[in-house]
CSV table of C-alpha atoms in Angstrom, one decimal:
chain,number,residue,atom,x,y,z
A,1,MET,CA,67.2,46.2,126.6
A,2,LEU,CA,69.9,47.9,124.5
A,3,ARG,CA,71.8,50.9,126.0
A,4,VAL,CA,73.4,53.5,123.7
A,5,PRO,CA,75.1,56.9,124.4
A,6,ASN,CA,72.8,59.9,124.1
A,7,PRO,CA,73.8,61.5,120.8
A,8,LEU,CA,72.8,65.0,122.0
A,9,GLY,CA,75.4,65.2,124.8
A,10,LYS,CA,76.8,63.6,127.9
A,11,GLU,CA,74.7,65.9,130.1
A,12,PHE,CA,71.7,63.7,129.1
A,13,SER,CA,71.1,60.1,130.2
A,14,ASP,CA,72.0,57.2,127.9
A,15,LEU,CA,69.2,55.9,125.8
A,16,VAL,CA,67.7,52.4,126.4
A,17,LEU,CA,66.2,50.9,123.3
A,18,PRO,CA,64.3,47.7,122.6
A,19,GLU,CA,66.6,44.7,122.5
A,20,HIS,CA,66.0,43.8,118.9
A,21,THR,CA,66.9,47.3,117.6
A,22,PHE,CA,69.5,47.3,114.9
A,23,VAL,CA,72.1,50.0,115.6
A,24,ALA,CA,73.4,51.6,112.4
A,25,HIS,CA,76.7,53.1,113.3
A,26,MET,CA,79.3,54.9,111.1
A,27,LYS,CA,82.8,53.6,111.1
A,28,ASN,CA,85.0,55.6,113.4
A,29,PRO,CA,88.0,56.9,111.4
A,30,GLU,CA,91.4,57.3,113.0
A,31,VAL,CA,91.9,60.6,114.7
A,32,LEU,CA,94.9,62.7,113.7
A,33,SER,CA,97.5,62.3,116.5
A,34,ASP,CA,98.8,65.8,116.0
A,35,PRO,CA,96.1,68.0,114.3
A,36,LYS,CA,98.1,71.2,114.8
A,37,LYS,CA,101.0,69.7,112.8
A,38,ALA,CA,98.7,68.2,110.2
A,39,ILE,CA,97.1,71.6,109.6
A,40,SER,CA,100.5,73.3,109.3
A,41,ASP,CA,101.8,70.6,106.9
A,42,SER,CA,98.6,70.9,104.9
A,43,LEU,CA,99.1,74.7,104.4
A,44,VAL,CA,102.7,74.1,103.3
A,45,HIS,CA,102.1,71.0,101.2
A,46,PRO,CA,98.5,71.4,99.9
A,47,ILE,CA,96.7,69.4,97.2
A,48,GLY,CA,96.9,70.7,93.6
A,49,SER,CA,98.2,74.1,94.7
A,50,LYS,CA,101.2,76.1,95.7
A,51,SER,CA,101.6,76.6,99.5
A,52,LEU,CA,99.3,79.1,101.1
A,53,LYS,CA,102.2,81.4,101.7
A,54,GLU,CA,103.2,81.3,98.1
A,55,VAL,CA,99.6,81.9,96.9
A,56,ALA,CA,99.4,84.8,99.4
A,57,LEU,CA,102.6,86.4,98.2
A,58,GLU,CA,101.5,86.1,94.5
A,59,LYS,CA,98.2,87.8,95.3
A,60,LYS,CA,100.0,90.4,97.3
A,61,GLY,CA,102.2,91.4,94.4
A,62,SER,CA,103.7,94.8,94.9
A,63,LYS,CA,100.8,96.1,97.0
A,64,GLU,CA,101.9,97.6,100.3
A,65,HIS,CA,98.6,96.7,102.0
A,66,PRO,CA,97.0,93.6,100.3
A,67,THR,CA,93.6,92.4,101.6
A,68,ALA,CA,92.5,88.9,102.4
A,69,CYS,CA,89.1,87.4,103.1
A,70,ILE,CA,88.7,84.0,104.9
A,71,ALA,CA,85.2,82.6,104.6
A,72,VAL,CA,84.2,80.5,107.5
A,73,SER,CA,81.1,78.4,108.3
A,74,ASP,CA,78.5,79.5,110.8
A,75,ASN,CA,77.7,77.7,114.0
A,76,THR,CA,75.4,75.1,112.3
A,77,ARG,CA,78.6,73.3,111.4
A,78,PRO,CA,81.2,71.9,113.9
A,79,VAL,CA,84.2,73.2,112.0
A,80,PRO,CA,87.2,73.5,114.4
A,81,TYR,CA,88.0,77.2,114.5
A,82,LYS,CA,89.6,77.3,117.9
A,83,GLY,CA,92.1,75.4,120.1
A,84,ASP,CA,94.9,73.1,118.9
A,85,SER,CA,92.7,71.6,116.2
A,86,GLY,CA,91.6,75.1,115.0
A,87,ILE,CA,92.2,75.8,111.3
A,88,LEU,CA,91.6,79.5,111.4
A,89,LEU,CA,94.5,80.9,113.4
A,90,PRO,CA,97.2,79.0,111.4
A,91,VAL,CA,95.8,80.5,108.2
A,92,ILE,CA,95.9,84.0,109.6
A,93,GLU,CA,99.4,83.5,111.0
A,94,THR,CA,100.5,82.4,107.5
A,95,LEU,CA,99.1,85.5,106.0
A,96,LEU,CA,100.8,87.7,108.7
A,97,ASP,CA,104.1,86.0,107.8
A,98,ALA,CA,103.5,86.8,104.2
A,99,GLY,CA,103.2,90.5,105.0
A,100,TYR,CA,99.5,91.0,105.3
A,101,ARG,CA,98.4,93.3,108.2
A,102,ALA,CA,95.8,91.9,110.7
A,103,GLU,CA,93.5,94.9,110.0
A,104,ASP,CA,93.5,93.9,106.3
A,105,ILE,CA,92.4,90.4,107.0
A,106,LEU,CA,88.6,89.7,107.1
A,107,VAL,CA,87.0,86.6,108.6
A,108,LEU,CA,83.6,86.5,106.8
A,109,VAL,CA,80.9,84.2,108.2
A,110,ALA,CA,79.3,82.4,105.2
A,111,THR,CA,75.8,82.4,106.7
A,112,GLY,CA,74.0,81.6,103.4
A,113,MET,CA,70.3,82.2,104.1
A,114,HIS,CA,70.8,81.5,107.8
A,115,ARG,CA,70.5,84.4,110.3
A,116,GLU,CA,73.7,86.4,111.1
A,117,MET,CA,75.6,85.3,114.2
A,118,LYS,CA,75.7,87.3,117.3
A,119,GLU,CA,78.9,88.5,119.1
A,120,GLU,CA,78.6,86.0,121.8
A,121,GLU,CA,78.1,83.2,119.3
A,122,LEU,CA,81.2,84.3,117.3
A,123,ARG,CA,83.3,84.3,120.4
A,124,ASN,CA,82.2,80.8,121.3
A,125,MET,CA,83.1,79.6,117.8
A,126,ILE,CA,86.3,81.4,117.0
A,127,ASP,CA,89.6,81.3,118.8
A,128,GLU,CA,90.0,84.2,121.2
A,129,ARG,CA,93.5,84.8,119.7
A,130,VAL,CA,91.9,85.8,116.4
A,131,PHE,CA,90.0,88.5,118.2
A,132,ALA,CA,93.1,89.6,120.0
A,133,LEU,CA,95.0,90.1,116.7
A,134,GLY,CA,92.5,92.7,115.6
A,135,VAL,CA,91.3,90.7,112.6
A,136,GLN,CA,87.9,91.9,111.3
A,137,ILE,CA,85.0,89.5,111.7
A,138,LYS,CA,81.7,90.1,109.9
A,139,ASN,CA,78.6,88.2,108.8
A,140,HIS,CA,77.5,87.8,105.2
A,141,LEU,CA,74.2,89.6,104.7
A,142,PRO,CA,72.3,87.9,101.8
A,143,LYS,CA,69.5,90.5,101.7
A,144,ASP,CA,71.7,93.6,101.7
A,145,GLU,CA,72.0,94.4,98.0
A,146,SER,CA,74.6,97.1,98.8
A,147,ARG,CA,76.8,94.3,100.0
A,148,LEU,CA,76.6,92.2,96.9
A,149,THR,CA,78.5,92.1,93.6
A,150,PHE,CA,77.2,90.5,90.3
A,151,VAL,CA,79.9,88.1,89.0
A,152,GLY,CA,78.1,86.4,86.1
A,153,THR,CA,75.3,84.1,85.2
A,154,THR,CA,75.7,80.3,85.1
A,155,LYS,CA,74.5,78.1,82.2
A,156,ARG,CA,71.4,77.1,84.3
A,157,GLY,CA,70.6,80.8,84.8
A,158,THR,CA,71.7,81.5,88.3
A,159,LYS,CA,72.5,85.2,88.6
A,160,ALA,CA,75.5,84.9,90.9
A,161,MET,CA,75.5,87.8,93.4
A,162,ILE,CA,78.4,87.4,95.8
A,163,ASP,CA,79.3,89.2,99.0
A,164,THR,CA,81.3,92.3,98.0
A,165,LEU,CA,83.6,92.1,100.9
A,166,TYR,CA,84.7,88.7,99.6
A,167,MET,CA,85.0,89.8,96.0
A,168,ASN,CA,87.0,92.9,96.9
A,169,ALA,CA,89.7,90.9,98.6
A,170,ASP,CA,93.0,90.3,96.9
A,171,LEU,CA,93.2,86.9,98.4
A,172,LYS,CA,90.1,84.6,98.7
A,173,ILE,CA,90.2,81.6,101.1
A,174,ALA,CA,87.3,79.3,101.9
A,175,THR,CA,87.2,77.0,104.9
A,176,GLY,CA,84.7,74.3,105.9
A,177,LEU,CA,83.7,70.8,106.9
A,178,VAL,CA,83.2,67.9,104.4
A,179,GLU,CA,80.4,65.6,105.4
A,180,SER,CA,77.4,64.1,103.6
A,181,HIS,CA,74.7,66.6,102.4
A,182,PHE,CA,71.2,65.7,101.5
A,183,MET,CA,71.0,68.0,98.4
A,184,ALA,CA,74.6,68.8,97.3
A,185,GLY,CA,76.0,65.3,98.0
A,186,VAL,CA,78.6,66.6,100.3
A,187,SER,CA,79.3,69.8,102.1
A,188,GLY,CA,82.5,71.9,102.1
A,189,GLY,CA,84.6,73.1,99.1
A,190,ARG,CA,82.4,75.1,96.8
A,191,LYS,CA,79.4,75.3,99.2
A,192,THR,CA,81.2,77.8,101.4
A,193,ILE,CA,80.7,80.2,98.5
A,194,CYS,CA,77.4,78.9,97.2
A,195,PRO,CA,75.2,79.1,99.1
A,196,GLY,CA,77.4,80.5,101.9
A,197,LEU,CA,78.2,83.9,100.3
A,198,ILE,CA,75.4,84.4,97.7
A,199,GLY,CA,72.6,86.9,97.7
A,200,GLU,CA,69.0,85.8,98.2
A,201,GLU,CA,68.1,86.1,94.5
A,202,SER,CA,70.9,83.7,93.6
A,203,THR,CA,69.0,80.9,95.4
A,204,TYR,CA,66.2,80.9,92.9
A,205,VAL,CA,67.8,78.4,90.5
A,206,PHE,CA,70.4,76.8,92.8
A,207,HIS,CA,67.7,75.9,95.3
A,208,GLY,CA,64.7,75.9,92.9
A,209,PRO,CA,62.2,73.1,92.8
A,210,ALA,CA,63.6,71.5,89.7
A,211,LEU,CA,67.1,71.0,91.1
A,212,MET,CA,65.7,69.9,94.5
A,213,ALA,CA,63.5,67.3,92.8
A,214,ASP,CA,66.3,65.8,90.7
A,215,GLU,CA,67.0,62.2,91.7
A,216,ASN,CA,70.8,62.9,91.6
A,217,ALA,CA,70.5,65.6,94.2
A,218,ARG,CA,71.1,63.3,97.1
A,219,ASP,CA,73.5,62.3,99.9
A,220,LEU,CA,77.1,61.4,98.9
A,221,ASN,CA,76.4,61.8,95.2
A,222,LEU,CA,78.3,64.3,93.0
A,223,GLU,CA,77.9,62.6,89.6
A,224,ASN,CA,75.3,64.5,87.6
A,225,ASN,CA,74.1,66.2,90.8
A,226,PRO,CA,72.8,69.6,89.6
A,227,VAL,CA,73.0,71.2,93.0
A,228,HIS,CA,76.7,70.3,93.3
A,229,GLU,CA,77.3,71.4,89.7
A,230,GLU,CA,75.5,74.7,90.2
A,231,SER,CA,77.3,75.4,93.5
A,232,LEU,CA,80.7,74.7,91.8
A,233,ALA,CA,79.8,76.9,88.8
A,234,VAL,CA,79.0,79.9,91.1
A,235,ALA,CA,82.2,79.3,93.2
A,236,LYS,CA,84.3,79.4,90.1
A,237,LEU,CA,82.7,82.7,88.9
A,238,ALA,CA,83.5,84.2,92.3
A,239,GLY,CA,87.0,82.7,92.5
A,240,VAL,CA,88.6,80.8,95.3
A,241,ASP,CA,92.4,81.0,95.7
A,242,PHE,CA,92.8,78.4,98.4
A,243,ILE,CA,90.6,76.1,100.6
A,244,VAL,CA,91.1,74.5,104.0
A,245,ASN,CA,88.6,71.7,104.7
A,246,VAL,CA,88.5,69.1,107.4
A,247,THR,CA,86.8,65.8,108.1
A,248,LEU,CA,85.7,64.8,111.6
A,249,ASN,CA,84.8,61.7,113.5
A,250,HIS,CA,81.7,61.0,115.7
A,251,SER,CA,83.1,63.2,118.5
A,252,PHE,CA,84.0,66.0,116.1
A,253,GLU,CA,87.8,65.3,116.3
A,254,VAL,CA,89.8,66.0,113.2
A,255,THR,CA,90.5,63.0,111.0
A,256,GLY,CA,91.9,64.8,108.0
A,257,VAL,CA,92.9,68.2,106.7
A,258,PHE,CA,92.6,68.9,103.0
A,259,SER,CA,94.0,72.2,101.8
A,260,GLY,CA,94.7,73.7,98.4
A,261,ASP,CA,92.8,73.7,95.1
A,262,LEU,CA,89.0,74.2,95.2
A,263,GLU,CA,88.2,71.0,93.4
A,264,LYS,CA,91.1,68.7,94.0
A,265,ALA,CA,91.4,69.2,97.7
A,266,HIS,CA,87.7,68.9,98.1
A,267,LEU,CA,87.4,65.7,96.2
A,268,ALA,CA,90.2,64.2,98.3
A,269,ALA,CA,88.2,64.9,101.4
A,270,VAL,CA,85.1,63.4,99.7
A,271,GLU,CA,86.9,60.1,99.1
A,272,LYS,CA,88.0,60.1,102.8
A,273,ILE,CA,84.4,60.2,104.1
A,274,ARG,CA,82.6,58.1,101.5
A,275,ASP,CA,83.5,54.7,103.1
A,276,VAL,CA,82.8,56.1,106.6
A,277,VAL,CA,79.3,57.6,106.3
A,278,GLU,CA,77.5,55.1,104.2
A,279,VAL,CA,76.2,52.4,106.6
A,280,PRO,CA,74.6,49.1,105.4
A,281,VAL,CA,71.4,48.0,107.2
A,282,PRO,CA,69.8,44.6,106.7
A,283,GLU,CA,66.5,45.9,105.3
A,284,LYS,CA,64.2,48.9,105.7
A,285,ALA,CA,62.5,49.0,109.1
A,286,ASP,CA,59.0,49.6,110.4
A,287,ILE,CA,60.4,52.2,112.9
A,288,VAL,CA,63.5,54.4,112.5
A,289,LEU,CA,64.9,56.3,115.5
A,290,THR,CA,67.2,59.2,114.7
A,291,ASN,CA,68.5,62.5,116.0
A,292,ALA,CA,69.2,65.9,114.6
A,293,GLY,CA,72.8,66.0,115.8
A,294,PHE,CA,75.0,69.0,116.2
A,295,VAL,CA,73.5,70.7,113.1
A,296,GLY,CA,69.9,70.4,114.5
A,297,ILE,CA,69.8,73.8,116.2
A,298,ASN,CA,66.3,74.4,114.9
A,299,HIS,CA,63.5,72.6,113.0
A,300,TYR,CA,64.9,73.8,109.6
A,301,GLN,CA,68.0,71.7,110.3
A,302,PHE,CA,65.9,68.7,111.5
A,303,ALA,CA,65.1,68.0,107.8
A,304,LYS,CA,68.6,66.7,107.3
A,305,CYS,CA,68.1,63.7,109.7
A,306,GLY,CA,64.7,63.2,108.2
A,307,VAL,CA,65.9,62.8,104.6
A,308,ALA,CA,69.0,60.8,105.8
A,309,SER,CA,66.7,58.2,107.4
A,310,LEU,CA,64.9,57.3,104.1
A,311,GLY,CA,67.5,54.7,103.2
A,312,ALA,CA,66.4,52.7,106.3
A,313,LEU,CA,62.6,53.6,106.5
A,314,LYS,CA,59.8,51.4,105.0
A,315,LYS,CA,57.0,52.8,103.1
A,316,ASP,CA,54.3,53.9,105.6
A,317,GLY,CA,56.8,53.2,108.4
A,318,TYR,CA,57.3,55.4,111.5
A,319,LEU,CA,60.1,57.9,112.1
A,320,VAL,CA,61.1,59.3,115.5
A,321,ALA,CA,63.5,62.2,115.7
A,322,ILE,CA,64.9,63.9,118.8
A,323,GLY,CA,67.1,67.0,118.9
A,324,ASN,CA,68.4,69.9,120.9
A,325,ALA,CA,67.1,73.1,119.3
A,326,THR,CA,69.6,75.6,120.8
A,327,ASP,CA,69.0,78.4,118.3
A,328,LYS,CA,67.4,80.8,120.8
A,329,GLY,CA,64.4,82.7,119.4
A,330,HIS,CA,64.7,80.8,116.1
A,331,VAL,CA,63.8,77.2,117.1
A,332,ILE,CA,61.7,76.7,113.9
A,333,GLY,CA,63.4,78.9,111.3
A,334,SER,CA,62.6,82.0,109.3
A,335,ALA,CA,59.1,83.3,108.5
A,336,ASN,CA,59.5,82.0,104.9
A,337,TYR,CA,60.3,78.5,106.3
A,338,ARG,CA,57.4,78.5,108.7
A,339,VAL,CA,54.9,79.6,106.0
A,340,THR,CA,56.0,77.0,103.5
A,341,LEU,CA,56.1,74.3,106.2
A,342,ALA,CA,52.5,75.1,107.1
A,343,LEU,CA,51.5,74.8,103.4
A,344,LEU,CA,53.2,71.3,103.3
A,345,HIS,CA,51.2,70.4,106.4
A,346,LEU,CA,47.9,71.6,104.9
A,347,LEU,CA,48.4,70.4,101.3
A,348,GLY,CA,50.4,67.2,101.7
A,349,SER,CA,53.6,66.4,99.9
A,350,LYS,CA,52.4,65.8,96.4
A,351,ASP,CA,50.1,68.9,96.1
A,352,PHE,CA,52.8,71.0,97.9
A,353,VAL,CA,55.4,70.2,95.2
A,354,LYS,CA,52.8,70.8,92.5
A,355,LEU,CA,52.3,74.3,94.0
A,356,LEU,CA,56.1,75.0,93.9
A,357,VAL,CA,56.4,74.2,90.2
A,358,SER,CA,53.3,76.1,89.3
A,359,PRO,CA,54.0,79.2,87.1
A,360,ASP,CA,51.9,81.2,89.6
A,361,TRP,CA,54.0,80.4,92.6
A,362,VAL,CA,56.3,83.1,93.8
A,363,PHE,CA,59.7,81.7,94.9
A,364,LEU,CA,60.2,81.9,98.7
A,365,PRO,CA,63.8,81.6,100.1
A,366,GLU,CA,64.0,78.4,102.2
A,367,GLN,CA,61.2,76.7,100.4
A,368,TRP,CA,63.9,74.2,99.4
A,369,GLN,CA,64.2,72.8,102.9
A,370,VAL,CA,60.4,72.2,103.1
A,371,GLN,CA,60.7,70.4,99.7
A,372,GLN,CA,63.1,68.1,101.4
A,373,TRP,CA,60.6,67.4,104.1
A,374,ALA,CA,58.1,66.6,101.3
A,375,LYS,CA,60.4,63.7,100.4
A,376,VAL,CA,59.9,62.3,103.9
A,377,PHE,CA,56.2,62.6,103.7
A,378,ASP,CA,56.1,60.9,100.3
A,379,ARG,CA,57.4,57.9,102.2
A,380,ILE,CA,55.3,58.1,105.4
A,381,PRO,CA,52.0,59.8,106.4
A,382,GLN,CA,52.5,63.0,108.4
A,383,ASP,CA,51.2,61.4,111.6
A,384,HIS,CA,53.9,58.7,111.4
A,385,TYR,CA,56.6,61.3,112.1
A,386,TYR,CA,57.3,61.9,115.8
A,387,GLU,CA,59.5,64.8,117.0
A,388,TYR,CA,60.8,66.1,120.2
A,389,ALA,CA,63.1,69.0,121.1
A,390,PRO,CA,62.6,70.6,124.5
A,391,GLN,CA,62.7,74.1,123.1
A,392,ILE,CA,60.1,73.6,120.4
A,393,THR,CA,57.0,74.2,122.4
A,394,HIS,CA,53.3,73.2,121.8
A,395,GLY,CA,52.2,76.3,119.8
A,396,TYR,CA,54.7,75.6,117.0
A,397,TYR,CA,53.2,72.2,116.2
A,398,GLN,CA,49.8,73.6,115.2
A,399,LEU,CA,51.1,74.4,111.7
A,400,GLN,CA,53.7,71.8,111.0
A,401,PRO,CA,53.7,68.2,110.1
A,402,GLY,CA,54.2,65.4,112.5
A,403,VAL,CA,53.3,64.3,116.1
A,404,GLU,CA,54.5,66.5,118.9
A,405,ILE,CA,55.9,63.8,121.4
A,406,ARG,CA,55.4,66.3,124.2
A,407,SER,CA,51.7,65.9,123.7
A,408,LEU,CA,52.1,62.3,124.8
A,409,PHE,CA,53.8,63.1,128.1
A,410,ASP,CA,52.2,62.4,131.4
A,411,LYS,CA,51.0,65.5,133.2
A,412,GLY,CA,53.7,67.0,135.3
A,413,THR,CA,56.6,65.5,133.3
A,414,ASP,CA,59.8,67.4,134.1
A,415,GLU,CA,61.4,68.4,130.8
A,416,SER,CA,64.6,69.6,132.5
A,417,ASP,CA,65.3,66.0,133.7
A,418,LYS,CA,68.4,64.5,132.1
A,419,GLY,CA,66.4,61.5,131.1
A,420,ILE,CA,63.8,63.4,129.1
A,421,TYR,CA,64.9,62.0,125.8
A,422,GLN,CA,64.3,58.5,127.1
A,423,VAL,CA,60.8,59.5,128.1
A,424,ALA,CA,60.2,60.9,124.6
A,425,ILE,CA,61.3,57.8,122.8
A,426,ASP,CA,59.3,55.5,125.2
A,427,LYS,CA,56.2,57.6,124.7
A,428,ALA,CA,56.6,57.6,120.9
A,429,LEU,CA,57.0,53.9,120.8
A,430,GLU,CA,54.0,53.4,123.0
A,431,ASP,CA,51.9,55.6,120.6
A,432,ILE,CA,53.2,53.8,117.5
A,433,SER,CA,52.2,50.5,119.0
A,434,LYS,CA,48.7,51.8,119.6
A,435,LYS,CA,48.4,53.4,116.2
A,436,SER,CA,49.7,50.3,114.3
A,437,GLY,CA,47.9,47.8,116.5
A,438,LYS,CA,51.2,45.8,116.8
A,439,LYS,CA,53.5,45.1,119.7
A,440,ILE,CA,56.9,46.9,119.4
A,441,GLU,CA,58.7,43.6,119.7
A,442,ASP,CA,57.0,42.5,116.5
A,443,MET,CA,58.1,45.6,114.6
A,444,SER,CA,61.6,46.0,113.1
A,445,ILE,CA,63.6,49.0,114.5
A,446,ILE,CA,66.7,50.8,113.2
A,447,TYR,CA,68.5,53.3,115.3
A,448,ILE,CA,70.6,55.8,113.3
A,449,ALA,CA,73.3,56.6,115.8
A,450,GLU,CA,74.9,59.6,114.0
A,451,GLY,CA,71.6,61.1,112.8
A,452,PRO,CA,72.1,63.4,109.8
A,453,TYR,CA,75.8,62.5,109.4
A,454,GLU,CA,75.3,58.9,108.4
A,455,ILE,CA,73.6,57.5,105.3
A,456,PRO,CA,72.0,54.1,105.8
A,457,ARG,CA,71.7,51.9,102.7
A,458,SER,CA,69.3,48.9,102.9
A,459,GLN,CA,70.7,45.6,101.5
A,460,LYS,CA,67.2,44.8,100.3
A,461,GLU,CA,65.1,47.2,98.3
């Protein structure tokens, strides 16, 4: 048998897979030997921009008390905001050195359409020294129209409503992580603003069914990608004075810091990751095993590993996904997401997408994520998708696609056992063998080690 580390954490037992499993593994880029120095150097010698201090001084002008807004990602992204690898404190210290007062600096969590973060979650994510300085920390609230400012309309028709707290700042800084993204090509850069800081109505075009269905709206692709282009257009309307983006390895250690101009610094980061995340596989497999990774805090986020698997998954094959849905009280997603997911389950992928493009359909925020699931169920039947997360209990599976692996467990199975994910995979493979009428050793298997973060590409189409 083949033993691999459990991708969901060292507190769980390693996974033992069938011997003939092909392990698709991202390259492991070199870790920065001194991330603290690299961050400092990046702020002083950025890409396509003056230093952060120079930009801050220019924006300050003659104002006695200039204001600054630093947009940060929420806890669905492993951006380093604390410790020696933290990018937030060095940015704040640079602003303090440029004459900004701590009370005039706002850290704004770019939640997008995600829920707002709680105090405990913020303290787990952000360096305690930031709190000690007295810097303001607030969540973006996409549904609060009193907190939104209209900044213009894009060529495609997006009415760009941006968080007023961000727009009112003299200095606007965006931070984030650059990794593959199943709609926008890559994350980071412009995405901190759109969708990070936009209002709910601004999603109607940006995440509308036409853009979601475009063949160029896919992982690692920016060329003619309408989601990327729309995101960038909105970010430009809002204005971004400086960005600080990072790239990470499998263990979330910093491999690169890219600061400066919104587009130039971001593209430099994209080139850094492109060769790392695209992973060749011999051919598409009968069975793909994957995981939801750090981002998979709820079912909404599971879609990312589902779509990422398509480069390795045969037509009518089987997909098995495991995850750790740590988003307490929100293990599926919002009401809108649950409703549209139920419609996908009931209608099937083709009729579901027909419904979305119908003139009678009323746009629901987060329908875009379910449209991504529809891509998965264009490839495989719904009962060929197997899923397990300890927190997603039986009741949730009545109205969503796929097979609840828990339903295959033996009576009395202890889900608190550190080997529970091994049990889940074994039970899924057992059921796949029964359903297909084939022995597992006669079926090709690909294991996607990094889940949503790597993009397998078959050498044979």
